[in-house]
Amino acid sequence: MKQLAAIFVIAIAMLIPALSQKSANPFVGRWDLTVNAQAGAYPGWLGVSEKDGTVEIWFQPRTGNVSQVKDFKLDGSHLALTLGRNFSLDLDAAGGKLTGTHKRENVQSTVSGVRAPALIRKDPAAWTTPEPLFNGKDLTGWEPMDPPNNHWVVSDSELVNQAHGSNLKTTRNFDDFKLHIEYNCPDHGNSGIYLRGRYEVQVEYEPTGTNPPERSMGSIYGFLAPKEMPKKPGQWETYDITLTGRILTIVRDGVTTIDHKEIPGITGGALNSNEAEPGPFYIQGDHTGGLKFRNITISVPKR
């Protein structure tokens, strides 16, 4: 498992510099996609690299994890991807944009894509004094994303998801930040903390072997595997997360587990694909109940 995970991480790492290289292939690069479905628009992501004539493609659907696409046909400015049974994506590149169709089962939707922003910038010279995002008394500053199925309550100064139900997001949006958050994940629990509403930091204690390292506790789901740490189900732990542009550092219980790594693109469950824009934090509540959070604070660049 570890060897496969290492190969996966190396493949993603090789993809990053290749995406910025000039190529006759108009698809080479990272793309933020929007699928315009009848029920409403939702995001996706595409990463295309080319080396020595070999094209490599990675795709992030609406949910789940990013994966490599093996079945595709590239003909000049047209790219056809077979993503699974009765699941395909046909794209045309022109003028630095993508247009096309997304087909799943008998449903066809239009797709548009723009080049993902680089978001590579220097760390701020100074940060503001941490301020609370959670007051320990009520849900002020937070709102359920599916109110009829909300099971988030405040108990003993803790933010508690009592059962499978709604996700919970901040009413404020953020760009660059330092986030401190303490979490208590029970055995078999599964949640996630979304940065700007687009990049999931995984929170899970599912049975050993359920998830590979790049989808384990402390990962950027599907993209970045963290340094391995002991499991502590039912105990309080901490994340200190710094995100500047798309450069991420995570310190878990005082140990740096991801150190200044670049997040290639949005993860499954992202609110949108507008990577250049600020966004909220949101905590998954639609997987399992039983998770608790407390002492949530935020610092932003000092102006």
PDB file of C-alpha atoms in Angstrom:
ATOM      1  CA  MET A   1       0.000   0.000   0.000  1.00  0.00           C
ATOM      2  CA  LYS A   2       2.784   2.430   0.965  1.00  0.00           C
ATOM      3  CA  GLN A   3       4.641   1.696  -2.297  1.00  0.00           C
ATOM      4  CA  LEU A   4       1.510   2.371  -4.361  1.00  0.00           C
ATOM      5  CA  ALA A   5       0.887   5.556  -2.423  1.00  0.00           C
ATOM      6  CA  ALA A   6       4.454   6.707  -3.063  1.00  0.00           C
ATOM      7  CA  ILE A   7       4.016   6.108  -6.798  1.00  0.00           C
ATOM      8  CA  PHE A   8       0.777   8.117  -6.728  1.00  0.00           C
ATOM      9  CA  VAL A   9       2.368  11.051  -4.911  1.00  0.00           C
ATOM     10  CA  ILE A  10       5.369  11.030  -7.265  1.00  0.00           C
ATOM     11  CA  ALA A  11       3.007  11.056 -10.255  1.00  0.00           C
ATOM     12  CA  ILE A  12       1.154  14.091  -8.904  1.00  0.00           C
ATOM     13  CA  ALA A  13       4.459  15.823  -8.102  1.00  0.00           C
ATOM     14  CA  MET A  14       5.693  15.215 -11.655  1.00  0.00           C
ATOM     15  CA  LEU A  15       2.448  16.624 -12.986  1.00  0.00           C
ATOM     16  CA  ILE A  16       2.869  19.992 -11.255  1.00  0.00           C
ATOM     17  CA  PRO A  17       5.942  21.367 -13.098  1.00  0.00           C
ATOM     18  CA  ALA A  18       4.914  19.758 -16.351  1.00  0.00           C
ATOM     19  CA  LEU A  19       1.647  21.660 -16.362  1.00  0.00           C
ATOM     20  CA  SER A  20       3.435  24.993 -16.642  1.00  0.00           C
ATOM     21  CA  GLN A  21       5.541  24.009 -19.644  1.00  0.00           C
ATOM     22  CA  LYS A  22       4.631  25.231 -23.102  1.00  0.00           C
ATOM     23  CA  SER A  23       3.179  22.605 -25.412  1.00  0.00           C
ATOM     24  CA  ALA A  24       1.477  22.365 -28.791  1.00  0.00           C
ATOM     25  CA  ASN A  25      -1.207  20.422 -26.967  1.00  0.00           C
ATOM     26  CA  PRO A  26      -3.821  23.086 -26.043  1.00  0.00           C
ATOM     27  CA  PHE A  27      -5.047  20.979 -23.112  1.00  0.00           C
ATOM     28  CA  VAL A  28      -1.761  20.924 -21.209  1.00  0.00           C
ATOM     29  CA  GLY A  29      -2.249  22.635 -17.856  1.00  0.00           C
ATOM     30  CA  ARG A  30      -4.697  22.713 -14.989  1.00  0.00           C
ATOM     31  CA  TRP A  31      -8.326  23.495 -15.625  1.00  0.00           C
ATOM     32  CA  ASP A  32     -11.115  24.588 -13.308  1.00  0.00           C
ATOM     33  CA  LEU A  33     -14.331  23.140 -14.706  1.00  0.00           C
ATOM     34  CA  THR A  34     -17.987  24.002 -14.220  1.00  0.00           C
ATOM     35  CA  VAL A  35     -20.678  21.489 -15.138  1.00  0.00           C
ATOM     36  CA  ASN A  36     -23.922  23.284 -15.909  1.00  0.00           C
ATOM     37  CA  ALA A  37     -26.448  20.639 -14.882  1.00  0.00           C
ATOM     38  CA  GLN A  38     -30.204  21.135 -14.911  1.00  0.00           C
ATOM     39  CA  ALA A  39     -30.323  20.913 -11.100  1.00  0.00           C
ATOM     40  CA  GLY A  40     -27.566  23.514 -10.753  1.00  0.00           C
ATOM     41  CA  ALA A  41     -23.913  24.082 -11.581  1.00  0.00           C
ATOM     42  CA  TYR A  42     -21.162  22.126  -9.841  1.00  0.00           C
ATOM     43  CA  PRO A  43     -17.354  22.045 -10.113  1.00  0.00           C
ATOM     44  CA  GLY A  44     -14.706  19.703 -11.469  1.00  0.00           C
ATOM     45  CA  TRP A  45     -10.987  19.785 -12.202  1.00  0.00           C
ATOM     46  CA  LEU A  46      -8.725  18.525 -14.971  1.00  0.00           C
ATOM     47  CA  GLY A  47      -4.938  18.236 -15.041  1.00  0.00           C
ATOM     48  CA  VAL A  48      -3.130  17.433 -18.299  1.00  0.00           C
ATOM     49  CA  SER A  49       0.610  16.991 -18.751  1.00  0.00           C
ATOM     50  CA  GLU A  50       2.752  15.871 -21.674  1.00  0.00           C
ATOM     51  CA  LYS A  51       6.306  14.566 -21.668  1.00  0.00           C
ATOM     52  CA  ASP A  52       8.182  13.046 -24.591  1.00  0.00           C
ATOM     53  CA  GLY A  53       4.928  12.710 -26.487  1.00  0.00           C
ATOM     54  CA  THR A  54       3.135  10.898 -23.663  1.00  0.00           C
ATOM     55  CA  VAL A  55      -0.008  12.560 -22.338  1.00  0.00           C
ATOM     56  CA  GLU A  56      -1.149  12.049 -18.755  1.00  0.00           C
ATOM     57  CA  ILE A  57      -4.585  13.125 -17.555  1.00  0.00           C
ATOM     58  CA  TRP A  58      -6.064  13.408 -14.049  1.00  0.00           C
ATOM     59  CA  PHE A  59      -9.708  14.219 -13.381  1.00  0.00           C
ATOM     60  CA  GLN A  60     -11.560  15.303 -10.249  1.00  0.00           C
ATOM     61  CA  PRO A  61     -15.311  14.683 -10.443  1.00  0.00           C
ATOM     62  CA  ARG A  62     -17.947  16.308  -8.290  1.00  0.00           C
ATOM     63  CA  THR A  63     -17.381  13.843  -5.434  1.00  0.00           C
ATOM     64  CA  GLY A  64     -14.787  11.219  -4.552  1.00  0.00           C
ATOM     65  CA  ASN A  65     -11.093  11.536  -5.304  1.00  0.00           C
ATOM     66  CA  VAL A  66      -8.970  12.646  -8.219  1.00  0.00           C
ATOM     67  CA  SER A  67      -7.864   9.762 -10.437  1.00  0.00           C
ATOM     68  CA  GLN A  68      -5.866   9.172 -13.582  1.00  0.00           C
ATOM     69  CA  VAL A  69      -7.826   8.791 -16.813  1.00  0.00           C
ATOM     70  CA  LYS A  70      -6.470   5.970 -18.932  1.00  0.00           C
ATOM     71  CA  ASP A  71      -9.201   5.848 -21.579  1.00  0.00           C
ATOM     72  CA  PHE A  72      -9.067   9.011 -23.677  1.00  0.00           C
ATOM     73  CA  LYS A  73      -8.742  10.199 -27.259  1.00  0.00           C
ATOM     74  CA  LEU A  74      -6.922  13.405 -28.120  1.00  0.00           C
ATOM     75  CA  ASP A  75      -7.330  14.839 -31.605  1.00  0.00           C
ATOM     76  CA  GLY A  76      -5.878  18.322 -31.927  1.00  0.00           C
ATOM     77  CA  SER A  77      -8.203  20.635 -30.048  1.00  0.00           C
ATOM     78  CA  HIS A  78     -10.700  17.901 -29.107  1.00  0.00           C
ATOM     79  CA  LEU A  79     -10.374  15.629 -26.082  1.00  0.00           C
ATOM     80  CA  ALA A  80     -12.754  12.764 -25.293  1.00  0.00           C
ATOM     81  CA  LEU A  81     -12.534  11.089 -21.869  1.00  0.00           C
ATOM     82  CA  THR A  82     -14.233   7.862 -20.858  1.00  0.00           C
ATOM     83  CA  LEU A  83     -14.556   8.119 -17.090  1.00  0.00           C
ATOM     84  CA  GLY A  84     -16.559   4.995 -16.375  1.00  0.00           C
ATOM     85  CA  ARG A  85     -19.576   3.069 -17.528  1.00  0.00           C
ATOM     86  CA  ASN A  86     -21.970   5.558 -19.144  1.00  0.00           C
ATOM     87  CA  PHE A  87     -19.790   8.415 -17.893  1.00  0.00           C
ATOM     88  CA  SER A  88     -17.844  10.600 -20.346  1.00  0.00           C
ATOM     89  CA  LEU A  89     -16.488  14.081 -20.961  1.00  0.00           C
ATOM     90  CA  ASP A  90     -15.984  15.654 -24.397  1.00  0.00           C
ATOM     91  CA  LEU A  91     -14.044  18.898 -24.531  1.00  0.00           C
ATOM     92  CA  ASP A  92     -12.900  21.404 -27.124  1.00  0.00           C
ATOM     93  CA  ALA A  93     -10.074  23.877 -26.494  1.00  0.00           C
ATOM     94  CA  ALA A  94     -10.117  27.351 -28.032  1.00  0.00           C
ATOM     95  CA  GLY A  95      -8.869  30.735 -26.914  1.00  0.00           C
ATOM     96  CA  GLY A  96      -7.491  29.413 -23.648  1.00  0.00           C
ATOM     97  CA  LYS A  97     -10.874  28.023 -22.581  1.00  0.00           C
ATOM     98  CA  LEU A  98     -12.674  24.702 -22.667  1.00  0.00           C
ATOM     99  CA  THR A  99     -16.229  23.950 -23.728  1.00  0.00           C
ATOM    100  CA  GLY A 100     -17.995  20.653 -24.110  1.00  0.00           C
ATOM    101  CA  THR A 101     -20.428  18.120 -22.738  1.00  0.00           C
ATOM    102  CA  HIS A 102     -20.588  15.932 -19.664  1.00  0.00           C
ATOM    103  CA  LYS A 103     -22.621  12.728 -19.986  1.00  0.00           C
ATOM    104  CA  ARG A 104     -23.642  10.424 -17.159  1.00  0.00           C
ATOM    105  CA  GLU A 105     -26.233   7.708 -17.665  1.00  0.00           C
ATOM    106  CA  ASN A 106     -28.861   9.448 -19.822  1.00  0.00           C
ATOM    107  CA  VAL A 107     -28.139  12.954 -18.552  1.00  0.00           C
ATOM    108  CA  GLN A 108     -26.102  15.380 -20.665  1.00  0.00           C
ATOM    109  CA  SER A 109     -24.854  18.739 -19.377  1.00  0.00           C
ATOM    110  CA  THR A 110     -22.697  21.476 -20.829  1.00  0.00           C
ATOM    111  CA  VAL A 111     -19.198  22.050 -19.436  1.00  0.00           C
ATOM    112  CA  SER A 112     -16.980  25.116 -19.409  1.00  0.00           C
ATOM    113  CA  GLY A 113     -13.397  25.379 -18.220  1.00  0.00           C
ATOM    114  CA  VAL A 114     -10.808  28.058 -17.545  1.00  0.00           C
ATOM    115  CA  ARG A 115      -7.143  27.754 -16.720  1.00  0.00           C
ATOM    116  CA  ALA A 116      -6.621  27.414 -12.981  1.00  0.00           C
ATOM    117  CA  PRO A 117      -4.781  30.365 -11.407  1.00  0.00           C
ATOM    118  CA  ALA A 118      -1.186  29.800 -10.300  1.00  0.00           C
ATOM    119  CA  LEU A 119      -1.809  31.150  -6.768  1.00  0.00           C
ATOM    120  CA  ILE A 120       1.909  31.089  -5.973  1.00  0.00           C
ATOM    121  CA  ARG A 121       2.736  33.962  -3.650  1.00  0.00           C
ATOM    122  CA  LYS A 122       5.070  34.754  -0.785  1.00  0.00           C
ATOM    123  CA  ASP A 123       4.154  34.143   2.827  1.00  0.00           C
ATOM    124  CA  PRO A 124       2.899  37.312   4.537  1.00  0.00           C
ATOM    125  CA  ALA A 125       5.442  39.234   6.594  1.00  0.00           C
ATOM    126  CA  ALA A 126       3.076  39.171   9.584  1.00  0.00           C
ATOM    127  CA  TRP A 127      -0.271  37.749  10.648  1.00  0.00           C
ATOM    128  CA  THR A 128      -3.075  39.226  12.733  1.00  0.00           C
ATOM    129  CA  THR A 129      -3.731  38.108  16.303  1.00  0.00           C
ATOM    130  CA  PRO A 130      -5.878  34.926  16.218  1.00  0.00           C
ATOM    131  CA  GLU A 131      -9.601  35.588  16.575  1.00  0.00           C
ATOM    132  CA  PRO A 132     -12.319  33.038  17.356  1.00  0.00           C
ATOM    133  CA  LEU A 133     -14.376  31.563  14.544  1.00  0.00           C
ATOM    134  CA  PHE A 134     -16.489  29.645  17.070  1.00  0.00           C
ATOM    135  CA  ASN A 135     -17.684  31.382  20.234  1.00  0.00           C
ATOM    136  CA  GLY A 136     -18.307  28.188  22.218  1.00  0.00           C
ATOM    137  CA  LYS A 137     -21.900  29.256  22.941  1.00  0.00           C
ATOM    138  CA  ASP A 138     -23.939  28.921  19.765  1.00  0.00           C
ATOM    139  CA  LEU A 139     -23.687  28.691  15.974  1.00  0.00           C
ATOM    140  CA  THR A 140     -23.132  32.426  15.445  1.00  0.00           C
ATOM    141  CA  GLY A 141     -20.901  32.802  12.363  1.00  0.00           C
ATOM    142  CA  TRP A 142     -21.858  29.365  11.039  1.00  0.00           C
ATOM    143  CA  GLU A 143     -24.786  28.056   9.014  1.00  0.00           C
ATOM    144  CA  PRO A 144     -25.963  24.572   8.014  1.00  0.00           C
ATOM    145  CA  MET A 145     -25.830  23.924   4.281  1.00  0.00           C
ATOM    146  CA  ASP A 146     -28.863  21.617   4.454  1.00  0.00           C
ATOM    147  CA  PRO A 147     -30.992  23.120   7.259  1.00  0.00           C
ATOM    148  CA  PRO A 148     -33.720  20.412   7.355  1.00  0.00           C
ATOM    149  CA  ASN A 149     -31.040  17.801   8.056  1.00  0.00           C
ATOM    150  CA  ASN A 150     -28.938  19.819  10.480  1.00  0.00           C
ATOM    151  CA  HIS A 151     -27.607  17.955  13.536  1.00  0.00           C
ATOM    152  CA  TRP A 152     -24.946  20.466  14.613  1.00  0.00           C
ATOM    153  CA  VAL A 153     -25.286  21.692  18.203  1.00  0.00           C
ATOM    154  CA  VAL A 154     -23.105  23.421  20.772  1.00  0.00           C
ATOM    155  CA  SER A 155     -22.529  21.461  23.994  1.00  0.00           C
ATOM    156  CA  ASP A 156     -19.945  22.143  26.732  1.00  0.00           C
ATOM    157  CA  SER A 157     -18.216  24.742  24.497  1.00  0.00           C
ATOM    158  CA  GLU A 158     -17.868  22.137  21.745  1.00  0.00           C
ATOM    159  CA  LEU A 159     -19.239  22.115  18.224  1.00  0.00           C
ATOM    160  CA  VAL A 160     -20.842  18.678  17.907  1.00  0.00           C
ATOM    161  CA  ASN A 161     -22.336  16.843  14.930  1.00  0.00           C
ATOM    162  CA  GLN A 162     -24.809  14.489  16.583  1.00  0.00           C
ATOM    163  CA  ALA A 163     -25.642  12.450  13.496  1.00  0.00           C
ATOM    164  CA  HIS A 164     -25.178  12.096   9.759  1.00  0.00           C
ATOM    165  CA  GLY A 165     -26.770  15.141   8.136  1.00  0.00           C
ATOM    166  CA  SER A 166     -25.862  18.635   6.991  1.00  0.00           C
ATOM    167  CA  ASN A 167     -22.456  20.161   6.401  1.00  0.00           C
ATOM    168  CA  LEU A 168     -21.696  23.356   8.326  1.00  0.00           C
ATOM    169  CA  LYS A 169     -19.982  26.419   6.856  1.00  0.00           C
ATOM    170  CA  THR A 170     -18.799  29.823   7.998  1.00  0.00           C
ATOM    171  CA  THR A 171     -20.750  32.907   7.012  1.00  0.00           C
ATOM    172  CA  ARG A 172     -17.452  34.686   6.274  1.00  0.00           C
ATOM    173  CA  ASN A 173     -15.047  34.056   3.405  1.00  0.00           C
ATOM    174  CA  PHE A 174     -11.268  33.924   3.651  1.00  0.00           C
ATOM    175  CA  ASP A 175      -8.275  34.120   1.329  1.00  0.00           C
ATOM    176  CA  ASP A 176      -4.878  33.411   2.963  1.00  0.00           C
ATOM    177  CA  PHE A 177      -4.996  32.334   6.593  1.00  0.00           C
ATOM    178  CA  LYS A 178      -3.656  30.454   9.576  1.00  0.00           C
ATOM    179  CA  LEU A 179      -6.342  28.200  11.033  1.00  0.00           C
ATOM    180  CA  HIS A 180      -6.203  26.503  14.435  1.00  0.00           C
ATOM    181  CA  ILE A 181      -8.833  23.866  15.071  1.00  0.00           C
ATOM    182  CA  GLU A 182      -9.145  21.075  17.625  1.00  0.00           C
ATOM    183  CA  TYR A 183     -11.077  17.956  16.701  1.00  0.00           C
ATOM    184  CA  ASN A 184     -12.193  14.704  18.306  1.00  0.00           C
ATOM    185  CA  CYS A 185     -12.899  11.926  15.814  1.00  0.00           C
ATOM    186  CA  PRO A 186     -14.430   8.661  17.067  1.00  0.00           C
ATOM    187  CA  ASP A 187     -13.468   5.236  15.790  1.00  0.00           C
ATOM    188  CA  HIS A 188     -15.036   4.728  12.334  1.00  0.00           C
ATOM    189  CA  GLY A 189     -15.742   8.476  12.121  1.00  0.00           C
ATOM    190  CA  ASN A 190     -15.370  10.396   8.869  1.00  0.00           C
ATOM    191  CA  SER A 191     -15.502  14.132   8.209  1.00  0.00           C
ATOM    192  CA  GLY A 192     -13.385  16.824   6.612  1.00  0.00           C
ATOM    193  CA  ILE A 193     -12.453  20.483   6.930  1.00  0.00           C
ATOM    194  CA  TYR A 194     -12.727  22.404   3.653  1.00  0.00           C
ATOM    195  CA  LEU A 195     -10.367  25.330   3.096  1.00  0.00           C
ATOM    196  CA  ARG A 196     -11.992  28.157   1.102  1.00  0.00           C
ATOM    197  CA  GLY A 197     -14.737  25.607   0.536  1.00  0.00           C
ATOM    198  CA  ARG A 198     -12.547  23.852  -2.076  1.00  0.00           C
ATOM    199  CA  TYR A 199      -9.739  21.797  -0.524  1.00  0.00           C
ATOM    200  CA  GLU A 200     -10.594  19.051   1.944  1.00  0.00           C
ATOM    201  CA  VAL A 201      -8.320  18.273   4.872  1.00  0.00           C
ATOM    202  CA  GLN A 202      -9.402  14.744   5.727  1.00  0.00           C
ATOM    203  CA  VAL A 203     -10.620  13.803   9.209  1.00  0.00           C
ATOM    204  CA  GLU A 204     -11.207  10.064   9.526  1.00  0.00           C
ATOM    205  CA  TYR A 205     -10.633   7.031  11.677  1.00  0.00           C
ATOM    206  CA  GLU A 206     -12.101   4.374   9.455  1.00  0.00           C
ATOM    207  CA  PRO A 207     -10.749   0.801   9.753  1.00  0.00           C
ATOM    208  CA  THR A 208      -7.054   0.424   8.886  1.00  0.00           C
ATOM    209  CA  GLY A 209      -6.617  -0.196   5.177  1.00  0.00           C
ATOM    210  CA  THR A 210      -9.865   1.522   4.185  1.00  0.00           C
ATOM    211  CA  ASN A 211      -8.090   4.588   2.799  1.00  0.00           C
ATOM    212  CA  PRO A 212      -4.675   4.949   1.132  1.00  0.00           C
ATOM    213  CA  PRO A 213      -2.336   7.613   2.585  1.00  0.00           C
ATOM    214  CA  GLU A 214      -3.496  10.338   0.194  1.00  0.00           C
ATOM    215  CA  ARG A 215      -7.045   9.890   1.530  1.00  0.00           C
ATOM    216  CA  SER A 216      -6.133   9.299   5.184  1.00  0.00           C
ATOM    217  CA  MET A 217      -6.292  11.544   8.268  1.00  0.00           C
ATOM    218  CA  GLY A 218      -4.560  14.854   7.575  1.00  0.00           C
ATOM    219  CA  SER A 219      -4.352  14.479   3.799  1.00  0.00           C
ATOM    220  CA  ILE A 220      -5.542  16.908   1.170  1.00  0.00           C
ATOM    221  CA  TYR A 221      -8.054  14.398  -0.062  1.00  0.00           C
ATOM    222  CA  GLY A 222      -6.741  12.523  -3.072  1.00  0.00           C
ATOM    223  CA  PHE A 223      -3.785  14.842  -3.687  1.00  0.00           C
ATOM    224  CA  LEU A 224      -1.351  15.180  -0.768  1.00  0.00           C
ATOM    225  CA  ALA A 225      -0.433  12.402   1.649  1.00  0.00           C
ATOM    226  CA  PRO A 226       0.694  13.531   5.122  1.00  0.00           C
ATOM    227  CA  LYS A 227       3.417  12.220   7.349  1.00  0.00           C
ATOM    228  CA  GLU A 228       1.986   9.217   9.162  1.00  0.00           C
ATOM    229  CA  MET A 229       0.899   9.768  12.769  1.00  0.00           C
ATOM    230  CA  PRO A 230      -0.487   7.443  15.459  1.00  0.00           C
ATOM    231  CA  LYS A 231      -4.247   6.993  15.546  1.00  0.00           C
ATOM    232  CA  LYS A 232      -6.056   8.633  18.453  1.00  0.00           C
ATOM    233  CA  PRO A 233      -9.765   7.883  18.067  1.00  0.00           C
ATOM    234  CA  GLY A 234     -11.923   9.545  20.690  1.00  0.00           C
ATOM    235  CA  GLN A 235      -9.127  11.909  21.775  1.00  0.00           C
ATOM    236  CA  TRP A 236      -8.692  15.622  21.200  1.00  0.00           C
ATOM    237  CA  GLU A 237      -6.145  16.525  18.499  1.00  0.00           C
ATOM    238  CA  THR A 238      -5.101  19.749  16.776  1.00  0.00           C
ATOM    239  CA  TYR A 239      -4.575  21.020  13.261  1.00  0.00           C
ATOM    240  CA  ASP A 240      -2.657  24.224  12.601  1.00  0.00           C
ATOM    241  CA  ILE A 241      -3.165  24.925   8.918  1.00  0.00           C
ATOM    242  CA  THR A 242      -1.488  27.679   6.900  1.00  0.00           C
ATOM    243  CA  LEU A 243      -2.670  28.341   3.355  1.00  0.00           C
ATOM    244  CA  THR A 244      -1.023  31.037   1.226  1.00  0.00           C
ATOM    245  CA  GLY A 245      -2.292  30.938  -2.338  1.00  0.00           C
ATOM    246  CA  ARG A 246      -2.253  27.205  -2.944  1.00  0.00           C
ATOM    247  CA  ILE A 247       0.808  26.498  -0.781  1.00  0.00           C
ATOM    248  CA  LEU A 248      -0.152  24.500   2.288  1.00  0.00           C
ATOM    249  CA  THR A 249       1.447  23.590   5.599  1.00  0.00           C
ATOM    250  CA  ILE A 250      -0.300  21.392   8.169  1.00  0.00           C
ATOM    251  CA  VAL A 251       0.956  20.875  11.710  1.00  0.00           C
ATOM    252  CA  ARG A 252      -0.865  18.090  13.523  1.00  0.00           C
ATOM    253  CA  ASP A 253      -0.414  17.832  17.275  1.00  0.00           C
ATOM    254  CA  GLY A 254       2.786  19.870  16.959  1.00  0.00           C
ATOM    255  CA  VAL A 255       4.259  17.750  14.145  1.00  0.00           C
ATOM    256  CA  THR A 256       4.567  19.132  10.607  1.00  0.00           C
ATOM    257  CA  THR A 257       2.854  16.545   8.420  1.00  0.00           C
ATOM    258  CA  ILE A 258       2.599  18.555   5.176  1.00  0.00           C
ATOM    259  CA  ASP A 259       5.283  21.185   4.647  1.00  0.00           C
ATOM    260  CA  HIS A 260       4.811  23.946   2.047  1.00  0.00           C
ATOM    261  CA  LYS A 261       3.221  21.669  -0.542  1.00  0.00           C
ATOM    262  CA  GLU A 262       1.266  22.873  -3.546  1.00  0.00           C
ATOM    263  CA  ILE A 263      -2.383  21.832  -3.782  1.00  0.00           C
ATOM    264  CA  PRO A 264      -2.879  21.009  -7.483  1.00  0.00           C
ATOM    265  CA  GLY A 265      -6.635  21.555  -7.587  1.00  0.00           C
ATOM    266  CA  ILE A 266     -10.021  21.333  -5.930  1.00  0.00           C
ATOM    267  CA  THR A 267     -11.048  18.158  -4.145  1.00  0.00           C
ATOM    268  CA  GLY A 268     -14.332  16.257  -4.273  1.00  0.00           C
ATOM    269  CA  GLY A 269     -17.143  18.081  -2.511  1.00  0.00           C
ATOM    270  CA  ALA A 270     -15.812  21.544  -3.359  1.00  0.00           C
ATOM    271  CA  LEU A 271     -18.433  24.293  -3.342  1.00  0.00           C
ATOM    272  CA  ASN A 272     -17.133  25.693  -6.635  1.00  0.00           C
ATOM    273  CA  SER A 273     -14.041  25.817  -8.833  1.00  0.00           C
ATOM    274  CA  ASN A 274     -13.364  29.560  -8.520  1.00  0.00           C
ATOM    275  CA  GLU A 275      -9.903  29.038  -7.057  1.00  0.00           C
ATOM    276  CA  ALA A 276      -8.803  32.670  -7.260  1.00  0.00           C
ATOM    277  CA  GLU A 277     -11.635  33.806  -4.987  1.00  0.00           C
ATOM    278  CA  PRO A 278     -11.887  33.758  -1.183  1.00  0.00           C
ATOM    279  CA  GLY A 279     -14.192  31.154   0.278  1.00  0.00           C
ATOM    280  CA  PRO A 280     -15.626  29.839   3.550  1.00  0.00           C
ATOM    281  CA  PHE A 281     -14.528  27.036   5.795  1.00  0.00           C
ATOM    282  CA  TYR A 282     -16.924  24.155   5.916  1.00  0.00           C
ATOM    283  CA  ILE A 283     -16.994  21.013   8.013  1.00  0.00           C
ATOM    284  CA  GLN A 284     -18.491  17.816   6.656  1.00  0.00           C
ATOM    285  CA  GLY A 285     -21.465  16.489   8.549  1.00  0.00           C
ATOM    286  CA  ASP A 286     -22.865  14.343   5.739  1.00  0.00           C
ATOM    287  CA  HIS A 287     -20.610  11.325   6.384  1.00  0.00           C
ATOM    288  CA  THR A 288     -20.882  10.268  10.028  1.00  0.00           C
ATOM    289  CA  GLY A 289     -21.974  11.818  13.279  1.00  0.00           C
ATOM    290  CA  GLY A 290     -20.075  11.817  16.551  1.00  0.00           C
ATOM    291  CA  LEU A 291     -17.349  14.314  15.628  1.00  0.00           C
ATOM    292  CA  LYS A 292     -16.563  17.279  17.862  1.00  0.00           C
ATOM    293  CA  PHE A 293     -14.635  20.505  17.267  1.00  0.00           C
ATOM    294  CA  ARG A 294     -13.515  23.327  19.560  1.00  0.00           C
ATOM    295  CA  ASN A 295     -11.090  26.262  19.914  1.00  0.00           C
ATOM    296  CA  ILE A 296     -11.365  27.327  16.268  1.00  0.00           C
ATOM    297  CA  THR A 297      -9.358  30.496  15.550  1.00  0.00           C
ATOM    298  CA  ILE A 298      -8.184  32.331  12.459  1.00  0.00           C
ATOM    299  CA  SER A 299      -5.333  34.704  11.607  1.00  0.00           C
ATOM    300  CA  VAL A 300      -5.078  36.545   8.299  1.00  0.00           C
ATOM    301  CA  PRO A 301      -2.264  38.549   6.666  1.00  0.00           C
ATOM    302  CA  LYS A 302      -1.567  41.776   8.531  1.00  0.00           C
ATOM    303  CA  ARG A 303      -2.077  44.833   6.339  1.00  0.00           C
TER     304      ARG A 303
END
